[in-house]
mmCIF file of C-alpha atoms in Angstrom:
data_model
loop_
_atom_site.group_PDB
_atom_site.id
_atom_site.type_symbol
_atom_site.label_atom_id
_atom_site.label_comp_id
_atom_site.label_asym_id
_atom_site.label_seq_id
_atom_site.Cartn_x
_atom_site.Cartn_y
_atom_site.Cartn_z
ATOM 1 C CA MET F 1 -46.010 0.531 -3.846
ATOM 2 C CA THR F 2 -43.469 0.726 -6.650
ATOM 3 C CA LEU F 3 -40.079 2.147 -5.745
ATOM 4 C CA PRO F 4 -38.641 4.734 -8.145
ATOM 5 C CA ILE F 5 -36.097 3.412 -10.619
ATOM 6 C CA GLN F 6 -32.644 4.793 -9.911
ATOM 7 C CA ASP F 7 -30.914 6.605 -12.758
ATOM 8 C CA TRP F 8 -27.592 4.851 -12.134
ATOM 9 C CA PRO F 9 -25.640 6.284 -15.091
ATOM 10 C CA HIS F 10 -26.421 9.776 -13.794
ATOM 11 C CA GLU F 11 -25.633 8.841 -10.191
ATOM 12 C CA VAL F 12 -22.312 7.234 -11.121
ATOM 13 C CA ALA F 13 -21.266 10.208 -13.235
ATOM 14 C CA ALA F 14 -22.136 12.609 -10.414
ATOM 15 C CA ALA F 15 -20.359 10.414 -7.857
ATOM 16 C CA ARG F 16 -17.192 10.405 -9.971
ATOM 17 C CA GLY F 17 -17.163 14.199 -9.881
ATOM 18 C CA GLU F 18 -17.729 14.241 -6.123
ATOM 19 C CA GLN F 19 -14.970 11.695 -5.598
ATOM 20 C CA HIS F 20 -12.598 13.807 -7.679
ATOM 21 C CA ALA F 21 -13.478 16.778 -5.462
ATOM 22 C CA GLY F 22 -12.852 14.696 -2.329
ATOM 23 C CA ASP F 23 -16.482 14.822 -1.215
ATOM 24 C CA PHE F 24 -16.717 11.208 -0.079
ATOM 25 C CA VAL F 25 -19.727 11.861 2.168
ATOM 26 C CA ARG F 26 -21.788 12.854 -0.861
ATOM 27 C CA VAL F 27 -20.562 9.811 -2.783
ATOM 28 C CA VAL F 28 -21.704 7.483 0.004
ATOM 29 C CA ASP F 29 -25.076 9.220 0.332
ATOM 30 C CA ARG F 30 -25.605 9.065 -3.408
ATOM 31 C CA LEU F 31 -24.616 5.420 -3.925
ATOM 32 C CA ALA F 32 -25.651 3.703 -0.661
ATOM 33 C CA ALA F 33 -28.665 2.087 -2.343
ATOM 34 C CA ALA F 34 -26.441 0.347 -4.895
ATOM 35 C CA VAL F 35 -25.654 -2.509 -2.491
ATOM 36 C CA SER F 36 -29.258 -3.712 -2.438
ATOM 37 C CA ASP F 37 -30.158 -2.897 -6.054
ATOM 38 C CA PRO F 38 -29.304 -5.651 -8.573
ATOM 39 C CA ALA F 39 -29.686 -3.070 -11.339
ATOM 40 C CA ALA F 40 -26.875 -0.926 -9.955
ATOM 41 C CA PRO F 41 -23.709 -1.163 -12.070
ATOM 42 C CA ASP F 42 -20.530 -2.574 -10.599
ATOM 43 C CA GLU F 43 -18.924 0.850 -10.940
ATOM 44 C CA ALA F 44 -21.395 2.220 -8.406
ATOM 45 C CA LEU F 45 -20.273 -0.385 -5.889
ATOM 46 C CA ARG F 46 -16.595 0.284 -6.608
ATOM 47 C CA LEU F 47 -17.043 4.025 -6.079
ATOM 48 C CA LEU F 48 -19.028 3.383 -2.905
ATOM 49 C CA ALA F 49 -16.370 1.048 -1.472
ATOM 50 C CA THR F 50 -13.601 3.544 -2.250
ATOM 51 C CA ALA F 51 -15.515 6.386 -0.607
ATOM 52 C CA LEU F 52 -16.272 4.343 2.513
ATOM 53 C CA ARG F 53 -12.623 3.362 2.843
ATOM 54 C CA ALA F 54 -11.549 6.984 2.409
ATOM 55 C CA GLN F 55 -13.816 7.864 5.339
ATOM 56 C CA GLY F 56 -12.169 5.218 7.498
ATOM 57 C CA LYS F 57 -15.200 2.912 7.324
ATOM 58 C CA ALA F 58 -13.232 -0.167 6.379
ATOM 59 C CA ARG F 59 -15.769 -2.734 7.584
ATOM 60 C CA ALA F 60 -18.569 -1.140 5.581
ATOM 61 C CA ALA F 61 -16.247 -1.015 2.576
ATOM 62 C CA ALA F 62 -15.462 -4.710 3.049
ATOM 63 C CA GLU F 63 -19.167 -5.583 2.829
ATOM 64 C CA VAL F 64 -19.405 -3.735 -0.464
ATOM 65 C CA ARG F 65 -16.270 -5.505 -1.731
ATOM 66 C CA LYS F 66 -17.828 -8.855 -0.777
ATOM 67 C CA ALA F 67 -20.865 -7.930 -2.882
ATOM 68 C CA LEU F 68 -18.557 -7.197 -5.810
ATOM 69 C CA VAL F 69 -16.833 -10.572 -5.421
ATOM 70 C CA ALA F 70 -20.239 -12.247 -5.496
ATOM 71 C CA ARG F 71 -21.043 -10.375 -8.693
ATOM 72 C CA GLN F 72 -17.660 -11.135 -10.273
ATOM 73 C CA PRO F 73 -16.778 -14.655 -9.086
ATOM 74 C CA ASN F 74 -13.908 -15.041 -11.579
ATOM 75 C CA SER F 75 -12.293 -11.670 -10.929
ATOM 76 C CA ALA F 76 -8.837 -11.662 -9.347
ATOM 77 C CA VAL F 77 -9.063 -7.877 -9.017
ATOM 78 C CA ALA F 78 -12.284 -8.076 -6.988
ATOM 79 C CA GLU F 79 -10.666 -10.609 -4.643
ATOM 80 C CA HIS F 80 -7.542 -8.462 -4.310
ATOM 81 C CA ASN F 81 -9.582 -5.400 -3.381
ATOM 82 C CA LEU F 82 -11.477 -7.431 -0.797
ATOM 83 C CA ALA F 83 -8.238 -8.796 0.643
ATOM 84 C CA SER F 84 -6.814 -5.294 0.896
ATOM 85 C CA VAL F 85 -9.749 -3.794 2.776
ATOM 86 C CA LEU F 86 -9.998 -6.846 5.058
ATOM 87 C CA GLY F 87 -6.393 -6.127 5.973
ATOM 88 C CA ASP F 88 -7.487 -2.636 7.012
ATOM 89 C CA CYS F 89 -10.038 -4.316 9.284
ATOM 90 C CA ASP F 90 -7.309 -6.431 10.941
ATOM 91 C CA GLU F 91 -9.056 -9.528 9.602
ATOM 92 C CA SER F 92 -5.772 -11.181 8.710
ATOM 93 C CA VAL F 93 -7.147 -14.705 8.180
ATOM 94 C CA GLN F 94 -9.920 -13.533 5.862
ATOM 95 C CA SER F 95 -7.499 -11.195 4.107
ATOM 96 C CA GLU F 96 -5.124 -14.095 3.476
ATOM 97 C CA GLN F 97 -7.955 -16.229 2.109
ATOM 98 C CA ALA F 98 -9.101 -13.509 -0.296
ATOM 99 C CA ALA F 99 -5.526 -12.826 -1.455
ATOM 100 C CA ARG F 100 -4.948 -16.531 -2.127
ATOM 101 C CA ARG F 101 -8.217 -16.687 -4.072
ATOM 102 C CA ALA F 102 -7.039 -13.713 -6.135
ATOM 103 C CA ILE F 103 -3.783 -15.514 -6.942
ATOM 104 C CA ALA F 104 -5.641 -18.742 -7.741
ATOM 105 C CA LYS F 105 -7.821 -16.776 -10.172
ATOM 106 C CA GLY F 106 -4.742 -15.625 -12.058
ATOM 107 C CA GLY F 107 -3.847 -12.484 -10.155
ATOM 108 C CA GLN F 108 -0.090 -11.975 -10.163
ATOM 109 C CA ALA F 109 0.093 -8.301 -9.241
ATOM 110 C CA PRO F 110 2.847 -7.601 -6.711
ATOM 111 C CA GLU F 111 0.258 -5.642 -4.739
ATOM 112 C CA THR F 112 -1.630 -8.879 -4.099
ATOM 113 C CA TRP F 113 1.501 -10.593 -2.779
ATOM 114 C CA LEU F 114 2.101 -7.553 -0.564
ATOM 115 C CA VAL F 115 -1.410 -7.843 0.881
ATOM 116 C CA LEU F 116 -0.864 -11.580 1.384
ATOM 117 C CA GLY F 117 2.440 -10.945 3.157
ATOM 118 C CA ARG F 118 0.840 -8.423 5.491
ATOM 119 C CA ALA F 119 -1.986 -10.843 6.279
ATOM 120 C CA LEU F 120 0.511 -13.589 7.085
ATOM 121 C CA MET F 121 2.578 -11.190 9.181
ATOM 122 C CA GLY F 122 -0.561 -10.290 11.112
ATOM 123 C CA GLN F 123 -0.903 -13.976 12.002
ATOM 124 C CA GLY F 124 2.708 -14.242 13.138
ATOM 125 C CA ARG F 125 3.641 -16.453 10.167
ATOM 126 C CA LEU F 126 6.850 -14.562 9.537
ATOM 127 C CA GLU F 127 8.673 -16.963 7.207
ATOM 128 C CA GLU F 128 5.667 -17.174 4.893
ATOM 129 C CA ALA F 129 5.235 -13.414 5.051
ATOM 130 C CA GLY F 130 8.850 -12.883 4.030
ATOM 131 C CA ALA F 131 8.414 -15.248 1.086
ATOM 132 C CA ALA F 132 5.345 -13.301 -0.055
ATOM 133 C CA PHE F 133 7.168 -9.960 0.162
ATOM 134 C CA ARG F 134 10.094 -11.403 -1.817
ATOM 135 C CA GLN F 135 7.725 -12.668 -4.487
ATOM 136 C CA ALA F 136 6.315 -9.142 -4.763
ATOM 137 C CA THR F 137 9.820 -7.772 -5.379
ATOM 138 C CA ARG F 138 10.526 -10.480 -7.942
ATOM 139 C CA LEU F 139 7.393 -9.548 -9.847
ATOM 140 C CA ARG F 140 8.337 -5.858 -9.730
ATOM 141 C CA PRO F 141 11.973 -5.242 -8.778
ATOM 142 C CA GLY F 142 11.273 -1.585 -8.014
ATOM 143 C CA PHE F 143 8.249 -2.232 -5.794
ATOM 144 C CA LEU F 144 9.287 -0.164 -2.780
ATOM 145 C CA PRO F 145 6.376 -0.957 -0.408
ATOM 146 C CA ALA F 146 7.424 -4.615 -0.423
ATOM 147 C CA PHE F 147 11.031 -3.697 0.396
ATOM 148 C CA ARG F 148 9.820 -1.519 3.254
ATOM 149 C CA ASP F 149 7.719 -4.307 4.742
ATOM 150 C CA LEU F 150 10.465 -6.870 4.167
ATOM 151 C CA ALA F 151 12.932 -4.671 6.055
ATOM 152 C CA GLN F 152 10.479 -4.204 8.903
ATOM 153 C CA LEU F 153 9.947 -7.959 9.083
ATOM 154 C CA SER F 154 13.671 -8.702 9.034
ATOM 155 C CA TRP F 155 14.445 -6.205 11.788
ATOM 156 C CA MET F 156 11.499 -7.272 13.935
ATOM 157 C CA ARG F 157 12.529 -10.914 13.673
ATOM 158 C CA ASP F 158 16.314 -10.682 14.079
ATOM 159 C CA ALA F 159 17.412 -7.097 14.873
ATOM 160 C CA ASP F 160 20.592 -8.112 13.060
ATOM 161 C CA LEU F 161 22.305 -5.571 10.812
ATOM 162 C CA ALA F 162 24.102 -8.181 8.716
ATOM 163 C CA CYS F 163 20.839 -9.989 8.070
ATOM 164 C CA LEU F 164 19.126 -6.707 7.255
ATOM 165 C CA GLU F 165 21.930 -5.757 4.851
ATOM 166 C CA ALA F 166 21.523 -9.032 2.988
ATOM 167 C CA THR F 167 17.772 -8.573 2.857
ATOM 168 C CA LEU F 168 18.137 -5.056 1.472
ATOM 169 C CA ALA F 169 20.848 -5.863 -1.104
ATOM 170 C CA PRO F 170 18.454 -5.468 -4.081
ATOM 171 C CA LEU F 171 17.158 -2.182 -2.652
ATOM 172 C CA THR F 172 20.730 -0.949 -2.140
ATOM 173 C CA THR F 173 21.456 -1.649 -5.804
ATOM 174 C CA LEU F 174 18.276 0.115 -6.872
ATOM 175 C CA ALA F 175 19.136 3.101 -4.678
ATOM 176 C CA ARG F 176 22.133 3.890 -6.889
ATOM 177 C CA THR F 177 19.852 4.879 -9.759
ATOM 178 C CA GLU F 178 16.411 5.562 -8.222
ATOM 179 C CA GLU F 179 15.941 8.497 -5.873
ATOM 180 C CA ALA F 180 12.805 7.073 -4.262
ATOM 181 C CA ALA F 181 14.713 3.873 -3.462
ATOM 182 C CA ALA F 182 17.571 5.904 -1.986
ATOM 183 C CA LEU F 183 15.152 7.800 0.246
ATOM 184 C CA LEU F 184 13.531 4.573 1.440
ATOM 185 C CA LEU F 185 16.918 2.978 2.127
ATOM 186 C CA SER F 186 18.025 6.020 4.117
ATOM 187 C CA SER F 187 14.820 5.939 6.170
ATOM 188 C CA ILE F 188 15.251 2.235 6.947
ATOM 189 C CA LEU F 189 18.901 2.660 7.895
ATOM 190 C CA ARG F 190 18.182 5.635 10.112
ATOM 191 C CA ASN F 191 15.733 3.526 12.124
ATOM 192 C CA THR F 192 18.076 0.534 12.335
ATOM 193 C CA ALA F 193 21.761 1.185 11.692
ATOM 194 C CA GLY F 194 21.637 4.831 12.746
ATOM 195 C CA ASP F 195 22.224 8.316 11.356
ATOM 196 C CA HIS F 196 25.774 7.718 10.092
ATOM 197 C CA ALA F 197 24.674 4.852 7.860
ATOM 198 C CA ALA F 198 21.606 6.738 6.677
ATOM 199 C CA LEU F 199 23.658 9.785 5.715
ATOM 200 C CA ALA F 200 26.308 7.688 3.977
ATOM 201 C CA SER F 201 23.647 5.975 1.872
ATOM 202 C CA LEU F 202 22.536 9.368 0.516
ATOM 203 C CA GLU F 203 26.003 10.547 -0.517
ATOM 204 C CA PRO F 204 25.603 9.741 -4.237
ATOM 205 C CA TRP F 205 22.512 11.959 -4.330
ATOM 206 C CA ILE F 206 23.491 14.916 -2.172
ATOM 207 C CA GLU F 207 25.422 17.106 -4.648
ATOM 208 C CA ALA F 208 22.572 17.303 -7.139
ATOM 209 C CA SER F 209 19.971 16.769 -4.485
ATOM 210 C CA SER F 210 16.272 17.354 -4.752
ATOM 211 C CA LEU F 211 14.183 18.850 -1.971
ATOM 212 C CA ASN F 212 13.383 15.405 -0.572
ATOM 213 C CA VAL F 213 17.022 14.305 -0.568
ATOM 214 C CA SER F 214 18.087 17.537 1.155
ATOM 215 C CA LEU F 215 15.439 17.041 3.841
ATOM 216 C CA ALA F 216 16.422 13.404 4.367
ATOM 217 C CA ALA F 217 20.102 14.367 4.530
ATOM 218 C CA ALA F 218 19.359 17.104 7.057
ATOM 219 C CA ALA F 219 17.437 14.650 9.232
ATOM 220 C CA ALA F 220 20.227 12.054 9.107
ATOM 221 C CA ALA F 221 22.946 14.647 9.681
ATOM 222 C CA SER F 222 21.160 15.954 12.781
ATOM 223 C CA GLY F 223 22.585 13.005 14.706
ATOM 224 C CA VAL F 224 26.036 13.318 13.135
ATOM 225 C CA ASN F 225 26.975 16.962 12.583
ATOM 226 C CA THR F 226 24.566 19.786 13.420
ATOM 227 C CA GLU F 227 26.338 22.285 11.141
ATOM 228 C CA LEU F 228 26.053 19.880 8.235
ATOM 229 C CA ALA F 229 22.401 19.310 9.086
ATOM 230 C CA LEU F 230 21.854 23.086 8.953
ATOM 231 C CA THR F 231 23.550 23.252 5.560
ATOM 232 C CA TYR F 232 21.265 20.602 4.105
ATOM 233 C CA ALA F 233 18.220 22.218 5.700
ATOM 234 C CA GLN F 234 19.128 25.588 4.203
ATOM 235 C CA ARG F 235 19.618 23.919 0.816
ATOM 236 C CA ALA F 236 16.154 22.420 1.104
#
């Protein structure tokens, strides 16, 4: 019995539309056969892995990502994507291995160093994790996810405000000119140094504040001055 030949260009085009509409169930149903069909294009596997991950099916997505690595043995991007989804599966050792393979294949995206740092952190290798997060910030000085994870690591390890302040010095500098950095710094300080420090860090942004700054200021002020918190909330 001859199996029907799949019209993969049509299926991929339809799956892209379904993904754009957020219908990940349809994407998975449409592309599930791609894993076992050598004629299926790589794009079908990429769309399938993304849809599975969006449904919370990280382990199934990891299997698809492994198939893509096998198809693209020299691809740093394929290894990075595998490392990332393995991290979602709490497979920290395998995630580390895939991230290191991505770097060895020429991948120098800060996102890969972030994934590596998280994998190392999951193994309790905190010094190495910190080094990976710092490398991510060196590669992209405004890479906020790495600063967030670096702050979490520093506080978890030492619970020392002076140490945290030193760790966050580049983020503090960035927060003077970048609103997103200021919001992240305020959030970190609120969870560590307290509401006073969080509110003080937002002062340069409050007068011409956006919605997000007003909300963050209201939250920080709630532990300092309830009337001031109400003012910021009303502004928001």
